[in-house]
C-alpha cells in the first residue's frame, strides 16, 4: 500500500535546522573472537562509530543506521575535518530521523576503511597490513559486529534499523535472523538479492581495479603504491549506475567543459559529464581502499535473503516480528521499484506488517541520499509513530 494514503501525518518535534553540530568519532575494540560466515575467525576487531541524540531512560529509543557500499560512520553533523555527514539532511533535530526523539548509532562496518578493522588495518597474527588477505565477508558478518556494538552500548532492542541499498539488506537480515532485537525495519532502495546485471557491473568494477599495475595483487599498501586509476574507473562505472539518464541529461546535456567541438581538434574536447565523472572517480580514489571496494562489492553479490529458507523470501520473512517500511524510487534502475515490490509481496505473503512507498524522483539510485519532500515526509511520519509508541522521553 502507499504509505502516504494515510492522513495521519505528524509534525516534527521542532522545526528542522540546517545548523549542524560537530561530531566526535568513537572507536570500540572487541577483544573476543568473531567467527565469519566464510569460516575464518577474527581474534579481535574494532568498529569506528558516531552517535547522535540521547538514550531515553528505558534505553528503548535507539536507531541503527546501516551504511551502503562506500558509506562510513559519519552520517550527520560536521566532523573534525569540516565534512558534513552523508545523511545530514535526514538525521538531526527536527529532521525525519529526529535526534530530539531518538538515539542514533552509525558504525563504519567491518571490512570498510574508515577506522574499523578491514584490509587497510594490521593483521594481529602477522603484524602486517591485511591487504588482499582479509577474509571474505557477508552481510551476516556486518550484522554480527553490529550486535557487538549494540551490547557495548547496553542496548537490548533497536527501535528501528534503517538502511538504503546494502544498508537495506542489513536491515532485512536483522529482521529475519534477530527478530527480537528490533521493532521496525526501514528498507530503502534495496533488494532481496542482486540481479545478474548488478553482479556484472560489480565484476567489471573489480576487474578495473585488479588490472591496475599498482594493485600489486592487493598488497599495494605494503609496496607503497595505490591503484588510483583502477579505483577511479571502478567508481565511475558504479557512479553511472547510481544516476538516471534524465538526471544526467538535465544536469549536463551535451555541454562542453573544455575545447571547441566545432574545431578540427576534437580530441581536445571534454564534455561536462566526462569532467564530472573523472572528478568523482579521482576524489573517490583518494579516500577509499581498493581492497575494501572489492570485498564489499562481493558482499553485495553474495547476499540472498532467502538462500537458507528454501529460496522463498516469504519463508524467510515469517521469522521476522518487526514492522516494515519499504521505500523505492521511480528512476532507480539499479535497485528498481520492482525489487522493492518483491520485498513487499514476500512480506505480505508472510503476513507481516508492511508499509510501502514508491517515490517519484529523477535522481536514480542516489535518490535515497538526496532531499525529496515526499520521501522526507514518509520517513518523518513513520518515525514519529515509532517515537509515539515508545511512550518515553530522552534523558
Coordinates of C-alpha atoms in Angstrom, one line a residue:
X1 CA 0.0 0.0 0.0
X2 CA 1.0 3.6 -0.4
X3 CA 2.3 4.9 3.0
X4 CA 1.1 8.4 2.3
X5 CA -2.5 7.3 1.6
X6 CA -2.9 7.7 5.4
X7 CA -3.9 11.2 6.5
X8 CA -2.4 10.7 10.0
X9 CA 0.7 12.8 9.3
X10 CA 2.9 14.1 12.2
X11 CA 4.7 17.3 12.9
X12 CA 8.4 17.2 13.8
X13 CA 9.4 17.8 17.4
X14 CA 10.8 21.2 16.3
X15 CA 11.5 23.0 13.0
X16 CA 14.3 21.3 11.1
X17 CA 17.6 23.1 11.4
X18 CA 20.4 23.5 8.9
X19 CA 22.8 24.2 11.7
X20 CA 24.9 21.1 12.0
X21 CA 26.6 20.0 15.2
X22 CA 30.3 18.9 15.4
X23 CA 30.5 15.2 15.9
X24 CA 33.0 13.0 17.7
X25 CA 34.1 9.7 16.2
X26 CA 34.3 6.9 18.7
X27 CA 36.2 3.6 18.3
X28 CA 35.5 0.4 20.3
X29 CA 37.8 -2.6 20.4
X30 CA 36.3 -6.1 20.8
X31 CA 38.9 -8.5 22.2
X32 CA 36.8 -11.6 21.8
X33 CA 36.7 -13.6 18.6
X34 CA 34.1 -13.3 15.9
X35 CA 33.5 -16.2 13.5
X36 CA 32.8 -15.1 10.0
X37 CA 30.4 -16.7 7.5
X38 CA 33.4 -17.9 5.5
X39 CA 34.7 -19.9 8.4
X40 CA 37.6 -17.6 9.3
X41 CA 37.9 -16.2 12.8
X42 CA 39.0 -12.7 13.7
X43 CA 40.5 -12.9 17.2
X44 CA 39.7 -9.2 17.8
X45 CA 38.3 -6.3 15.8
X46 CA 37.3 -2.7 16.2
X47 CA 34.5 -0.5 15.0
X48 CA 34.5 3.2 14.5
X49 CA 31.1 4.8 15.0
X50 CA 29.2 8.0 15.7
X51 CA 26.1 8.6 17.8
X52 CA 23.6 11.5 17.8
X53 CA 20.9 12.3 20.3
X54 CA 20.4 10.7 23.7
X55 CA 19.2 7.4 25.0
X56 CA 16.0 7.5 27.0
X57 CA 15.8 6.1 30.5
X58 CA 14.4 2.8 29.2
X59 CA 17.2 2.6 26.5
X60 CA 14.5 1.9 24.0
X61 CA 14.8 4.8 21.5
X62 CA 18.0 3.7 19.7
X63 CA 18.1 3.6 15.9
X64 CA 20.8 1.8 13.9
X65 CA 21.8 3.4 10.6
X66 CA 23.4 0.9 8.2
X67 CA 25.6 2.5 5.6
X68 CA 25.8 1.3 2.0
X69 CA 28.9 0.2 -0.1
X70 CA 31.1 3.3 0.3
X71 CA 29.5 4.8 3.3
X72 CA 31.1 5.5 6.7
X73 CA 30.2 6.3 10.3
X74 CA 29.9 10.0 9.6
X75 CA 26.2 10.1 8.8
X76 CA 25.3 13.5 10.3
X77 CA 26.7 16.8 11.6
X78 CA 30.2 18.1 10.9
X79 CA 33.3 16.1 11.6
X80 CA 36.7 17.4 12.7
X81 CA 37.8 18.0 9.1
X82 CA 34.7 20.1 8.4
X83 CA 32.9 17.4 6.3
X84 CA 29.1 17.2 6.6
X85 CA 27.6 13.7 7.2
X86 CA 26.4 11.8 4.2
X87 CA 22.8 11.7 5.5
X88 CA 22.8 15.0 7.4
X89 CA 19.6 16.1 5.6
X90 CA 17.7 13.3 7.2
X91 CA 19.4 13.0 10.7
X92 CA 19.2 15.7 13.3
X93 CA 16.9 17.9 15.4
X94 CA 13.5 18.1 13.8
X95 CA 14.6 16.1 10.8
X96 CA 13.0 12.8 9.7
X97 CA 15.3 10.8 11.9
X98 CA 14.8 13.2 14.8
X99 CA 17.6 13.3 17.3
X100 CA 15.4 15.0 19.8
X101 CA 13.4 11.8 19.9
X102 CA 16.0 9.1 19.0
X103 CA 19.5 8.0 19.9
X104 CA 21.0 7.3 16.5
X105 CA 24.0 5.0 16.0
X106 CA 26.0 4.7 12.8
X107 CA 29.1 2.4 12.7
X108 CA 31.6 2.1 9.9
X109 CA 31.3 -1.6 9.2
X110 CA 33.8 -4.4 9.4
X111 CA 35.9 -4.6 6.2
X112 CA 35.5 -0.9 5.3
X113 CA 38.3 1.6 5.5
X114 CA 37.4 4.5 7.9
X115 CA 38.7 3.3 11.2
X116 CA 37.1 -0.2 11.5
X117 CA 39.0 -3.4 11.1
X118 CA 39.5 -4.1 7.4
X119 CA 42.0 -4.6 4.6
X120 CA 43.9 -1.4 5.4
X121 CA 44.5 -2.3 9.1
X122 CA 47.1 -4.5 10.7
X123 CA 46.6 -8.3 11.0
X124 CA 47.5 -9.0 14.6
X125 CA 48.7 -12.5 13.7
X126 CA 51.3 -11.3 11.2
X127 CA 51.8 -7.6 12.2
X128 CA 51.4 -6.8 8.5
X129 CA 48.6 -4.9 6.7
X130 CA 45.8 -7.3 5.8
X131 CA 45.5 -6.2 2.2
X132 CA 44.0 -8.8 -0.1
X133 CA 44.4 -11.4 2.7
X134 CA 41.5 -10.0 4.7
X135 CA 38.8 -12.8 4.9
X136 CA 35.7 -12.8 2.7
X137 CA 32.7 -11.1 4.4
X138 CA 28.9 -11.4 4.1
X139 CA 26.1 -9.2 5.4
X140 CA 25.7 -11.6 8.3
X141 CA 29.2 -10.6 9.5
X142 CA 28.3 -6.9 9.4
X143 CA 25.2 -7.6 11.5
X144 CA 27.2 -9.8 13.9
X145 CA 29.7 -7.0 14.5
X146 CA 26.8 -4.5 14.9
X147 CA 25.5 -6.8 17.6
X148 CA 28.8 -6.5 19.5
X149 CA 28.4 -2.7 19.3
X150 CA 24.8 -3.0 20.5
X151 CA 25.9 -4.9 23.5
X152 CA 28.7 -2.4 24.2
X153 CA 26.2 0.4 24.2
X154 CA 23.9 -1.6 26.5
X155 CA 21.0 -1.6 24.0
X156 CA 18.7 -4.6 24.1
X157 CA 16.4 -3.8 21.2
X158 CA 16.6 -1.2 18.4
X159 CA 13.6 1.0 17.9
X160 CA 14.4 0.7 14.2
X161 CA 17.2 -0.5 11.9
X162 CA 17.4 1.8 8.8
X163 CA 19.4 1.4 5.7
X164 CA 19.5 2.2 1.9
X165 CA 20.8 -0.2 -0.7
X166 CA 23.3 -2.5 1.0
X167 CA 22.1 -0.9 4.2
X168 CA 18.6 -2.2 3.5
X169 CA 20.0 -5.7 3.1
X170 CA 21.4 -5.4 6.6
X171 CA 18.0 -4.2 7.9
X172 CA 16.3 -7.3 6.4
X173 CA 18.9 -9.6 7.8
X174 CA 18.4 -8.1 11.3
X175 CA 14.7 -8.7 11.0
X176 CA 14.9 -12.3 9.8
X177 CA 17.8 -13.6 11.9
X178 CA 17.4 -11.4 15.1
X179 CA 13.7 -10.9 15.3
X180 CA 13.7 -10.0 19.0
X181 CA 16.3 -7.2 18.6
X182 CA 14.3 -4.6 16.5
X183 CA 10.8 -3.1 16.5
X184 CA 11.0 -1.7 12.9
X185 CA 13.0 -2.3 9.8
X186 CA 13.2 0.6 7.2
X187 CA 14.4 -0.8 3.9
X188 CA 15.2 1.8 1.3
X189 CA 16.1 1.3 -2.4
X190 CA 17.2 -2.3 -1.8
X191 CA 16.7 -5.9 -3.0
X192 CA 16.3 -9.5 -1.8
X193 CA 19.3 -10.3 -3.9
X194 CA 21.3 -8.8 -6.8
X195 CA 20.3 -9.3 -10.4
X196 CA 22.7 -10.8 -12.9
X197 CA 23.2 -7.3 -14.3
X198 CA 24.1 -5.9 -10.9
X199 CA 26.6 -8.7 -10.3
X200 CA 28.1 -8.0 -13.8
X201 CA 28.6 -4.3 -13.0
X202 CA 30.4 -5.2 -9.8
X203 CA 32.6 -7.6 -11.6
X204 CA 33.6 -5.0 -14.2
X205 CA 34.4 -2.6 -11.4
X206 CA 36.6 -5.2 -9.6
X207 CA 38.4 -6.0 -12.9
X208 CA 39.2 -2.3 -13.4
X209 CA 40.9 -2.3 -10.0
X210 CA 42.7 -5.6 -10.4
X211 CA 44.0 -4.6 -13.8
X212 CA 45.8 -1.5 -12.5
X213 CA 49.6 -2.1 -12.4
X214 CA 49.7 -0.5 -9.0
X215 CA 47.2 -3.0 -7.5
X216 CA 50.2 -5.4 -6.8
X217 CA 47.8 -8.4 -6.2
X218 CA 46.2 -6.4 -3.4
X219 CA 49.4 -5.7 -1.4
X220 CA 49.7 -2.1 -2.7
X221 CA 49.9 -0.6 0.8
X222 CA 53.0 -2.6 1.7
X223 CA 54.6 -1.7 -1.6
X224 CA 53.6 2.0 -1.1
X225 CA 51.6 2.3 -4.3
X226 CA 47.8 2.7 -4.9
X227 CA 45.7 1.6 -7.8
X228 CA 44.3 5.1 -8.3
X229 CA 43.4 4.7 -11.9
X230 CA 41.7 1.4 -11.5
X231 CA 39.8 2.5 -8.4
X232 CA 38.7 5.8 -10.1
X233 CA 37.4 3.8 -13.1
X234 CA 35.6 1.4 -10.8
X235 CA 33.9 4.3 -9.1
X236 CA 33.0 5.9 -12.4
X237 CA 31.3 2.7 -13.5
X238 CA 29.4 2.4 -10.3
X239 CA 28.5 6.1 -10.2
X240 CA 27.0 5.9 -13.6
X241 CA 24.7 3.1 -12.4
X242 CA 23.5 5.2 -9.5
X243 CA 22.3 8.0 -11.7
X244 CA 19.4 8.2 -14.2
X245 CA 19.6 9.2 -17.8
X246 CA 17.2 12.1 -17.2
X247 CA 19.3 13.4 -14.3
X248 CA 22.5 13.3 -16.3
X249 CA 20.8 15.0 -19.3
X250 CA 19.2 17.7 -17.1
X251 CA 22.4 18.5 -15.3
X252 CA 24.9 18.2 -18.2
X253 CA 23.3 17.6 -21.5
X254 CA 25.9 17.9 -24.2
X255 CA 27.7 20.9 -22.6
X256 CA 31.4 21.1 -23.3
X257 CA 33.8 21.5 -20.4
X258 CA 36.9 22.3 -22.4
X259 CA 37.9 22.6 -26.1
X260 CA 35.8 23.5 -29.1
X261 CA 33.5 20.9 -30.5
X262 CA 33.3 22.8 -33.8
X263 CA 37.1 22.8 -34.3
X264 CA 39.2 20.3 -36.2
X265 CA 40.9 19.2 -33.0
X266 CA 38.0 17.3 -31.5
X267 CA 40.4 15.1 -29.5
X268 CA 40.9 18.1 -27.2
X269 CA 37.2 18.3 -26.4
X270 CA 35.9 17.2 -22.9
X271 CA 32.2 17.1 -22.2
X272 CA 30.9 18.4 -18.8
X273 CA 29.6 14.9 -18.0
X274 CA 33.1 13.4 -18.6
X275 CA 34.7 16.0 -16.4
X276 CA 32.2 15.3 -13.7
X277 CA 32.8 11.6 -13.8
X278 CA 36.6 12.0 -13.8
X279 CA 36.3 14.3 -10.8
X280 CA 34.1 11.8 -8.9
X281 CA 36.4 8.9 -9.7
X282 CA 39.6 10.8 -8.7
X283 CA 38.0 12.0 -5.5
X284 CA 36.9 8.5 -4.6
X285 CA 40.3 7.0 -5.3
X286 CA 41.8 9.5 -2.8
X287 CA 39.6 8.4 0.1
X288 CA 38.6 4.7 -0.3
X289 CA 40.6 1.5 -0.1
X290 CA 40.7 -0.7 -3.2
X291 CA 40.6 -4.0 -1.3
X292 CA 37.6 -2.8 0.7
X293 CA 35.8 -1.9 -2.6
X294 CA 36.4 -5.4 -3.9
X295 CA 35.4 -7.0 -0.6
X296 CA 32.2 -5.1 -0.2
X297 CA 31.0 -5.5 -3.8
X298 CA 31.4 -9.2 -3.4
X299 CA 29.3 -8.9 -0.2
X300 CA 26.6 -7.4 -2.4
X301 CA 26.9 -10.2 -4.9
X302 CA 26.7 -12.9 -2.2
X303 CA 23.6 -11.6 -0.4
X304 CA 20.4 -13.6 -0.9
X305 CA 17.9 -13.3 2.0
X306 CA 16.1 -16.5 1.1
X307 CA 19.1 -18.7 0.5
X308 CA 18.7 -20.7 3.7
X309 CA 14.9 -20.6 3.5
X310 CA 14.1 -22.9 0.6
X311 CA 14.8 -20.0 -1.8
X312 CA 11.4 -18.5 -0.6
X313 CA 11.6 -14.9 0.8
X314 CA 8.2 -15.3 2.4
X315 CA 9.5 -18.2 4.4
X316 CA 12.4 -16.0 5.5
X317 CA 10.2 -13.1 6.5
X318 CA 8.0 -15.4 8.6
X319 CA 10.9 -15.3 11.1
X320 CA 10.5 -11.6 11.5
X321 CA 8.4 -9.9 14.2
X322 CA 9.1 -6.3 13.5
X323 CA 7.1 -3.8 11.3
X324 CA 8.5 -2.8 7.9
X325 CA 8.7 0.4 5.9
X326 CA 9.9 -0.2 2.3
X327 CA 10.7 2.7 0.0
X328 CA 11.7 2.7 -3.7
X329 CA 12.4 5.5 -6.3
X330 CA 10.8 5.6 -9.7
X331 CA 14.0 6.2 -11.7
X332 CA 16.2 3.8 -9.8
X333 CA 17.2 1.2 -12.3
X334 CA 20.0 -0.4 -10.3
X335 CA 17.6 -1.3 -7.4
X336 CA 14.3 -0.8 -9.2
X337 CA 10.9 -0.4 -7.7
X338 CA 10.2 -4.0 -8.8
X339 CA 12.9 -5.1 -6.4
X340 CA 11.0 -3.4 -3.6
X341 CA 7.7 -4.8 -4.7
X342 CA 9.2 -8.2 -4.5
X343 CA 10.1 -7.5 -0.9
X344 CA 6.7 -6.2 -0.2
X345 CA 5.0 -9.2 -1.8
X346 CA 7.1 -11.6 0.2
X347 CA 6.3 -9.7 3.4
X348 CA 2.6 -9.7 2.6
X349 CA 2.6 -13.4 1.8
X350 CA 4.3 -13.9 5.2
X351 CA 1.6 -11.8 6.8
X352 CA 4.0 -9.2 8.1
X353 CA 3.1 -5.6 8.8
X354 CA 4.4 -3.5 5.9
X355 CA 4.0 0.0 4.5
X356 CA 5.3 0.8 1.0
X357 CA 6.0 4.0 -0.8
X358 CA 7.4 4.4 -4.3
X359 CA 8.8 8.0 -4.6
X360 CA 8.7 9.9 -7.8
X361 CA 12.2 11.0 -8.5
X362 CA 14.6 11.5 -11.5
X363 CA 17.7 11.0 -9.4
X364 CA 18.2 7.3 -9.9
X365 CA 19.6 5.1 -7.1
X366 CA 21.3 8.1 -5.5
X367 CA 17.8 9.4 -4.7
X368 CA 17.8 7.7 -1.3
X369 CA 20.7 10.1 -0.2
X370 CA 19.2 13.3 -1.6
X371 CA 16.5 15.7 -0.5
X372 CA 12.9 14.9 -1.6
X373 CA 9.8 16.3 0.2
X374 CA 7.7 13.1 -0.2
X375 CA 10.5 10.9 0.9
X376 CA 11.2 13.1 3.9
X377 CA 7.5 13.2 4.9
X378 CA 7.3 9.4 4.7
X379 CA 10.3 8.9 7.0
X380 CA 9.1 11.7 9.3
X381 CA 5.6 10.4 9.7
X382 CA 6.6 6.8 10.1
X383 CA 9.3 7.5 12.7
X384 CA 7.0 9.9 14.6
X385 CA 4.7 6.9 15.0
X386 CA 7.6 4.9 16.2
X387 CA 8.5 7.6 18.7
X388 CA 4.9 7.8 20.0
X389 CA 4.9 4.0 20.5
X390 CA 7.9 4.3 22.8
X391 CA 5.9 6.5 25.2
X392 CA 9.0 7.9 26.9
X393 CA 11.4 10.8 26.7
X394 CA 15.2 11.1 26.4
X395 CA 17.2 11.8 29.5

